[in-house]
Amino acid sequence: MTRTVMKTLLAGIAAVTMGASIAQAGPLMDRIEAGQPIRIGFANEIPFAYPGDDGSPRGFVNAHTLGVLEAMGHTNIEAVQTEWGGLIPGLNAGRFDIVTGGMNILASRCENIAFSEPMAKVGDAFIVAPGNPKNIGNYESVAESGAIMVTGAGYSNIEAARAAGVADSNIMQVPGPTEILAAVRAGRADAGGGTYFTVRQLADSSGGAVEVTDPSAMPEDAVNWAGIGFRKDDTDFLARFNEAQKAYLGSPDMLEAVAEYGYDEGSLPGDRTTEWVCANR
């Protein structure tokens, strides 16, 4: 082989290697390397993620995510609030870079975005009128009683209710928690479905107008795992995030940061992986 041919081959290999390296860098790393902020997207979902009075990111998922990012050396963060139904479309459209809204990992969502490893185990429950007049405890009882269930547009509760036989005509979809509480208080819905974290907060803020059902009445398959959402072409950054989260999740620093929002050791996700959750939820 001549020296000229050898040089040509080595140049070609270098070009291919460089191209592969560039292809592995997703748009989020490009933003970071350009000195731009990491934009976290969330809705007004107390206590998961919500804006403070000054617009700062509040809630236990935001607190956790900020802790992981800081451990990675990233502190240039910009908060972007949107409606729940706009989180996945907004992420894929590039309006923000990470979804921190407390989103349950579901097979249908795994088709559209990439999730971190789980950061919380989340059970469902309902808010109902005092005394629970329709004896609602789980999705099957909603279906059997013909009750009207209200929940947020895009919430995992919709799929769970349908799977239990609740007709679409009996599922009222609203923008978020404020509207869920309003519908139940006004008698337009018999039950408001959400995570136990969410409905507990709604009941506590209602002055006794509604009460929370027992989350243990829900079947095991109503238990979900929440993760942090990323674009599928940001898997390079996601791999680094997962590594940092592994060290941070459940640490004293993390538990201190999320304690004010009701997250404790009982909320830790256990040993379920995102791969398992995507396949089973």
CSV table of C-alpha atoms in Angstrom, one decimal:
chain,number,residue,atom,x,y,z
A,1,MET,CA,0.0,0.0,0.0
A,2,THR,CA,1.5,3.4,-1.0
A,3,ARG,CA,1.9,6.2,1.5
A,4,THR,CA,-0.7,8.3,-0.5
A,5,VAL,CA,-3.3,5.6,-0.3
A,6,MET,CA,-2.6,5.1,3.4
A,7,LYS,CA,-3.1,8.8,4.1
A,8,THR,CA,-6.3,8.8,2.1
A,9,LEU,CA,-7.7,5.9,4.2
A,10,LEU,CA,-6.7,7.4,7.5
A,11,ALA,CA,-8.3,10.7,6.5
A,12,GLY,CA,-11.5,8.9,5.6
A,13,ILE,CA,-11.5,7.0,8.9
A,14,ALA,CA,-10.9,10.3,10.8
A,15,ALA,CA,-13.8,11.9,8.9
A,16,VAL,CA,-16.2,9.1,9.7
A,17,THR,CA,-15.1,9.1,13.4
A,18,MET,CA,-15.6,12.8,13.6
A,19,GLY,CA,-19.0,12.6,11.9
A,20,ALA,CA,-20.1,9.8,14.3
A,21,SER,CA,-19.0,12.0,17.3
A,22,ILE,CA,-20.9,14.9,16.0
A,23,ALA,CA,-24.0,12.8,15.4
A,24,GLN,CA,-23.9,11.6,19.0
A,25,ALA,CA,-24.2,15.1,20.4
A,26,GLY,CA,-27.9,16.1,20.7
A,27,PRO,CA,-29.4,19.6,20.6
A,28,LEU,CA,-29.2,20.0,24.3
A,29,MET,CA,-25.5,19.5,24.5
A,30,ASP,CA,-25.2,21.9,21.5
A,31,ARG,CA,-27.1,24.5,23.6
A,32,ILE,CA,-24.9,24.0,26.7
A,33,GLU,CA,-21.7,24.2,24.7
A,34,ALA,CA,-23.0,27.5,23.2
A,35,GLY,CA,-23.5,28.9,26.7
A,36,GLN,CA,-27.3,28.8,26.5
A,37,PRO,CA,-29.5,27.8,29.4
A,38,ILE,CA,-31.1,24.4,29.9
A,39,ARG,CA,-34.8,25.1,29.7
A,40,ILE,CA,-37.0,23.0,32.0
A,41,GLY,CA,-40.7,22.7,31.1
A,42,PHE,CA,-43.5,22.1,33.5
A,43,ALA,CA,-47.2,22.8,34.1
A,44,ASN,CA,-48.9,24.1,37.3
A,45,GLU,CA,-49.0,20.7,39.0
A,46,ILE,CA,-48.7,21.1,42.8
A,47,PRO,CA,-46.7,19.5,44.4
A,48,PHE,CA,-44.8,17.9,41.5
A,49,ALA,CA,-43.8,21.0,39.6
A,50,TYR,CA,-45.2,24.5,39.6
A,51,PRO,CA,-44.1,28.2,39.4
A,52,GLY,CA,-43.4,30.1,42.5
A,53,ASP,CA,-44.7,33.6,43.0
A,54,ASP,CA,-41.6,34.9,41.2
A,55,GLY,CA,-41.8,32.3,38.5
A,56,SER,CA,-39.0,30.2,39.9
A,57,PRO,CA,-39.4,26.4,39.6
A,58,ARG,CA,-41.0,24.8,42.6
A,59,GLY,CA,-42.2,21.3,43.4
A,60,PHE,CA,-40.4,18.1,44.2
A,61,VAL,CA,-39.7,17.1,40.6
A,62,ASN,CA,-38.1,20.5,39.9
A,63,ALA,CA,-36.2,20.3,43.2
A,64,HIS,CA,-34.9,16.9,42.3
A,65,THR,CA,-34.0,17.8,38.7
A,66,LEU,CA,-32.2,21.0,39.7
A,67,GLY,CA,-30.2,18.9,42.3
A,68,VAL,CA,-29.1,16.4,39.6
A,69,LEU,CA,-28.2,19.1,37.1
A,70,GLU,CA,-26.2,20.9,39.7
A,71,ALA,CA,-24.3,17.7,40.5
A,72,MET,CA,-23.5,17.5,36.8
A,73,GLY,CA,-22.2,21.1,36.9
A,74,HIS,CA,-25.2,22.8,35.2
A,75,THR,CA,-26.6,25.8,37.0
A,76,ASN,CA,-27.7,27.9,34.0
A,77,ILE,CA,-31.4,27.0,34.1
A,78,GLU,CA,-34.4,28.7,32.6
A,79,ALA,CA,-38.0,27.8,33.7
A,80,VAL,CA,-40.7,27.5,31.1
A,81,GLN,CA,-44.3,27.0,32.2
A,82,THR,CA,-47.0,25.6,29.9
A,83,GLU,CA,-50.2,23.6,30.1
A,84,TRP,CA,-49.9,19.9,30.8
A,85,GLY,CA,-51.1,18.9,27.4
A,86,GLY,CA,-48.3,21.0,25.8
A,87,LEU,CA,-45.4,19.4,27.6
A,88,ILE,CA,-44.6,16.6,25.1
A,89,PRO,CA,-45.4,18.7,22.0
A,90,GLY,CA,-43.3,21.6,23.4
A,91,LEU,CA,-40.4,19.3,24.2
A,92,ASN,CA,-40.3,17.8,20.7
A,93,ALA,CA,-40.8,21.3,19.1
A,94,GLY,CA,-37.7,22.6,21.0
A,95,ARG,CA,-39.5,25.1,23.2
A,96,PHE,CA,-37.7,23.6,26.2
A,97,ASP,CA,-35.2,20.9,26.7
A,98,ILE,CA,-36.4,18.8,29.7
A,99,VAL,CA,-39.9,18.0,31.0
A,100,THR,CA,-39.9,18.2,34.8
A,101,GLY,CA,-43.6,18.1,35.3
A,102,GLY,CA,-43.9,14.9,37.2
A,103,MET,CA,-44.9,12.8,34.2
A,104,ASN,CA,-45.7,9.2,34.7
A,105,ILE,CA,-43.8,6.8,32.4
A,106,LEU,CA,-46.3,5.2,30.0
A,107,ALA,CA,-45.8,3.0,26.9
A,108,SER,CA,-47.7,5.6,24.8
A,109,ARG,CA,-45.4,8.4,26.0
A,110,CYS,CA,-42.2,6.2,25.6
A,111,GLU,CA,-43.0,6.2,21.9
A,112,ASN,CA,-42.7,10.0,21.7
A,113,ILE,CA,-40.0,11.0,24.3
A,114,ALA,CA,-37.1,9.4,26.2
A,115,PHE,CA,-37.5,9.1,30.0
A,116,SER,CA,-34.8,9.1,32.7
A,117,GLU,CA,-34.8,6.2,35.1
A,118,PRO,CA,-37.8,6.5,37.5
A,119,MET,CA,-37.4,9.1,40.3
A,120,ALA,CA,-40.7,8.5,42.1
A,121,LYS,CA,-43.4,5.8,42.7
A,122,VAL,CA,-46.8,7.3,42.3
A,123,GLY,CA,-50.2,5.9,43.2
A,124,ASP,CA,-53.6,7.2,42.1
A,125,ALA,CA,-56.6,8.4,44.1
A,126,PHE,CA,-59.8,10.5,43.8
A,127,ILE,CA,-61.3,13.5,45.3
A,128,VAL,CA,-65.0,13.0,46.0
A,129,ALA,CA,-67.8,14.8,47.8
A,130,PRO,CA,-67.7,14.4,51.6
A,131,GLY,CA,-69.0,11.0,52.6
A,132,ASN,CA,-68.1,9.6,49.1
A,133,PRO,CA,-71.8,9.2,48.2
A,134,LYS,CA,-71.1,6.9,45.2
A,135,ASN,CA,-68.7,4.7,47.0
A,136,ILE,CA,-65.9,5.4,44.6
A,137,GLY,CA,-62.6,3.7,45.5
A,138,ASN,CA,-61.1,2.6,42.2
A,139,TYR,CA,-61.6,2.9,38.4
A,140,GLU,CA,-63.9,-0.2,38.4
A,141,SER,CA,-66.2,1.4,40.9
A,142,VAL,CA,-66.4,4.5,38.6
A,143,ALA,CA,-67.4,2.3,35.7
A,144,GLU,CA,-69.9,0.2,37.7
A,145,SER,CA,-71.6,3.3,39.2
A,146,GLY,CA,-71.8,5.2,36.0
A,147,ALA,CA,-70.1,8.1,37.7
A,148,ILE,CA,-68.5,11.0,35.9
A,149,MET,CA,-64.8,11.2,36.4
A,150,VAL,CA,-62.9,14.4,35.8
A,151,THR,CA,-59.1,14.5,35.2
A,152,GLY,CA,-56.5,16.5,33.4
A,153,ALA,CA,-56.1,16.3,29.6
A,154,GLY,CA,-53.2,14.0,28.9
A,155,TYR,CA,-53.1,12.5,32.4
A,156,SER,CA,-52.4,8.8,32.8
A,157,ASN,CA,-55.7,8.4,34.7
A,158,ILE,CA,-57.5,8.5,31.3
A,159,GLU,CA,-55.9,5.3,30.1
A,160,ALA,CA,-56.4,3.7,33.5
A,161,ALA,CA,-60.1,4.5,33.5
A,162,ARG,CA,-60.6,3.3,30.0
A,163,ALA,CA,-58.9,0.0,30.8
A,164,ALA,CA,-61.3,-0.5,33.7
A,165,GLY,CA,-64.3,0.0,31.4
A,166,VAL,CA,-65.1,3.7,32.0
A,167,ALA,CA,-66.8,5.1,28.9
A,168,ASP,CA,-65.2,8.1,27.2
A,169,SER,CA,-68.5,9.9,27.7
A,170,ASN,CA,-68.0,9.6,31.4
A,171,ILE,CA,-64.5,11.0,31.4
A,172,MET,CA,-64.3,14.8,31.6
A,173,GLN,CA,-61.0,16.2,30.6
A,174,VAL,CA,-59.9,19.6,31.9
A,175,PRO,CA,-56.6,21.6,31.8
A,176,GLY,CA,-55.4,20.7,35.3
A,177,PRO,CA,-55.8,20.4,39.1
A,178,THR,CA,-57.7,23.7,39.6
A,179,GLU,CA,-60.4,22.7,37.1
A,180,ILE,CA,-60.6,19.2,38.6
A,181,LEU,CA,-61.4,20.6,42.0
A,182,ALA,CA,-63.9,23.1,40.6
A,183,ALA,CA,-65.8,20.3,38.7
A,184,VAL,CA,-66.1,18.1,41.8
A,185,ARG,CA,-67.1,21.0,44.1
A,186,ALA,CA,-69.7,22.1,41.6
A,187,GLY,CA,-71.2,18.6,41.3
A,188,ARG,CA,-70.4,18.4,37.5
A,189,ALA,CA,-68.2,15.4,38.3
A,190,ASP,CA,-68.5,12.7,40.9
A,191,ALA,CA,-64.8,12.0,41.2
A,192,GLY,CA,-61.6,13.8,40.4
A,193,GLY,CA,-58.8,11.5,39.4
A,194,GLY,CA,-55.1,12.2,39.8
A,195,THR,CA,-52.0,11.1,41.6
A,196,TYR,CA,-52.4,10.8,45.4
A,197,PHE,CA,-49.9,13.7,45.7
A,198,THR,CA,-52.1,15.9,43.6
A,199,VAL,CA,-55.5,15.0,45.0
A,200,ARG,CA,-54.3,15.2,48.6
A,201,GLN,CA,-53.1,18.7,48.0
A,202,LEU,CA,-56.5,19.6,46.4
A,203,ALA,CA,-58.4,18.2,49.4
A,204,ASP,CA,-56.2,20.0,51.8
A,205,SER,CA,-56.8,23.3,50.0
A,206,SER,CA,-60.6,22.8,49.7
A,207,GLY,CA,-61.6,23.7,53.3
A,208,GLY,CA,-63.5,20.4,53.6
A,209,ALA,CA,-65.4,20.7,50.3
A,210,VAL,CA,-63.9,17.4,49.1
A,211,GLU,CA,-62.2,14.3,50.6
A,212,VAL,CA,-59.6,11.9,49.3
A,213,THR,CA,-60.3,8.2,48.6
A,214,ASP,CA,-57.9,5.6,50.0
A,215,PRO,CA,-55.1,5.0,47.5
A,216,SER,CA,-54.7,1.4,48.7
A,217,ALA,CA,-58.1,0.6,47.2
A,218,MET,CA,-56.5,1.0,43.8
A,219,PRO,CA,-55.1,-2.2,42.0
A,220,GLU,CA,-51.4,-2.7,41.7
A,221,ASP,CA,-51.5,-1.9,38.0
A,222,ALA,CA,-52.7,1.7,38.9
A,223,VAL,CA,-49.3,2.3,40.5
A,224,ASN,CA,-47.0,4.4,38.2
A,225,TRP,CA,-43.5,5.6,38.1
A,226,ALA,CA,-42.6,9.2,37.3
A,227,GLY,CA,-39.5,10.2,35.3
A,228,ILE,CA,-37.9,13.2,33.7
A,229,GLY,CA,-38.6,13.6,30.0
A,230,PHE,CA,-36.0,14.3,27.2
A,231,ARG,CA,-36.0,14.4,23.4
A,232,LYS,CA,-35.0,11.2,21.8
A,233,ASP,CA,-32.0,12.8,20.1
A,234,ASP,CA,-30.7,13.9,23.5
A,235,THR,CA,-29.8,10.4,24.7
A,236,ASP,CA,-26.2,11.5,25.2
A,237,PHE,CA,-27.2,14.0,27.8
A,238,LEU,CA,-29.8,11.6,29.2
A,239,ALA,CA,-27.1,8.9,29.9
A,240,ARG,CA,-25.1,11.5,31.9
A,241,PHE,CA,-28.3,12.6,33.7
A,242,ASN,CA,-29.1,9.0,34.7
A,243,GLU,CA,-25.6,8.4,36.1
A,244,ALA,CA,-25.8,11.6,38.2
A,245,GLN,CA,-29.4,10.8,39.3
A,246,LYS,CA,-28.3,7.3,40.5
A,247,ALA,CA,-25.9,8.9,43.0
A,248,TYR,CA,-28.3,11.7,44.0
A,249,LEU,CA,-31.7,9.9,44.3
A,250,GLY,CA,-32.5,9.1,47.9
A,251,SER,CA,-29.4,10.9,49.3
A,252,PRO,CA,-29.8,13.1,52.4
A,253,ASP,CA,-29.4,16.2,50.2
A,254,MET,CA,-32.1,15.1,47.8
A,255,LEU,CA,-34.6,14.1,50.6
A,256,GLU,CA,-34.0,17.5,52.3
A,257,ALA,CA,-34.7,19.3,49.0
A,258,VAL,CA,-38.0,17.6,48.4
A,259,ALA,CA,-39.3,17.2,51.9
A,260,GLU,CA,-41.4,20.3,51.9
A,261,TYR,CA,-43.4,19.0,49.0
A,262,GLY,CA,-44.4,15.7,50.8
A,263,TYR,CA,-41.9,13.5,49.1
A,264,ASP,CA,-40.2,11.1,51.5
A,265,GLU,CA,-38.4,7.7,51.5
A,266,GLY,CA,-41.7,6.0,50.8
A,267,SER,CA,-41.9,7.9,47.5
A,268,LEU,CA,-38.6,6.4,46.2
A,269,PRO,CA,-39.1,4.4,43.0
A,270,GLY,CA,-37.6,1.1,44.1
A,271,ASP,CA,-35.8,-1.1,41.6
A,272,ARG,CA,-38.1,-0.7,38.6
A,273,THR,CA,-36.3,0.4,35.4
A,274,THR,CA,-37.6,2.7,32.7
A,275,GLU,CA,-37.4,-0.2,30.3
A,276,TRP,CA,-39.7,-2.3,32.5
A,277,VAL,CA,-42.1,0.6,33.0
A,278,CYS,CA,-42.3,1.4,29.3
A,279,ALA,CA,-43.1,-2.3,28.6
A,280,ASN,CA,-45.7,-2.7,31.4
A,281,ARG,CA,-47.5,0.6,31.7
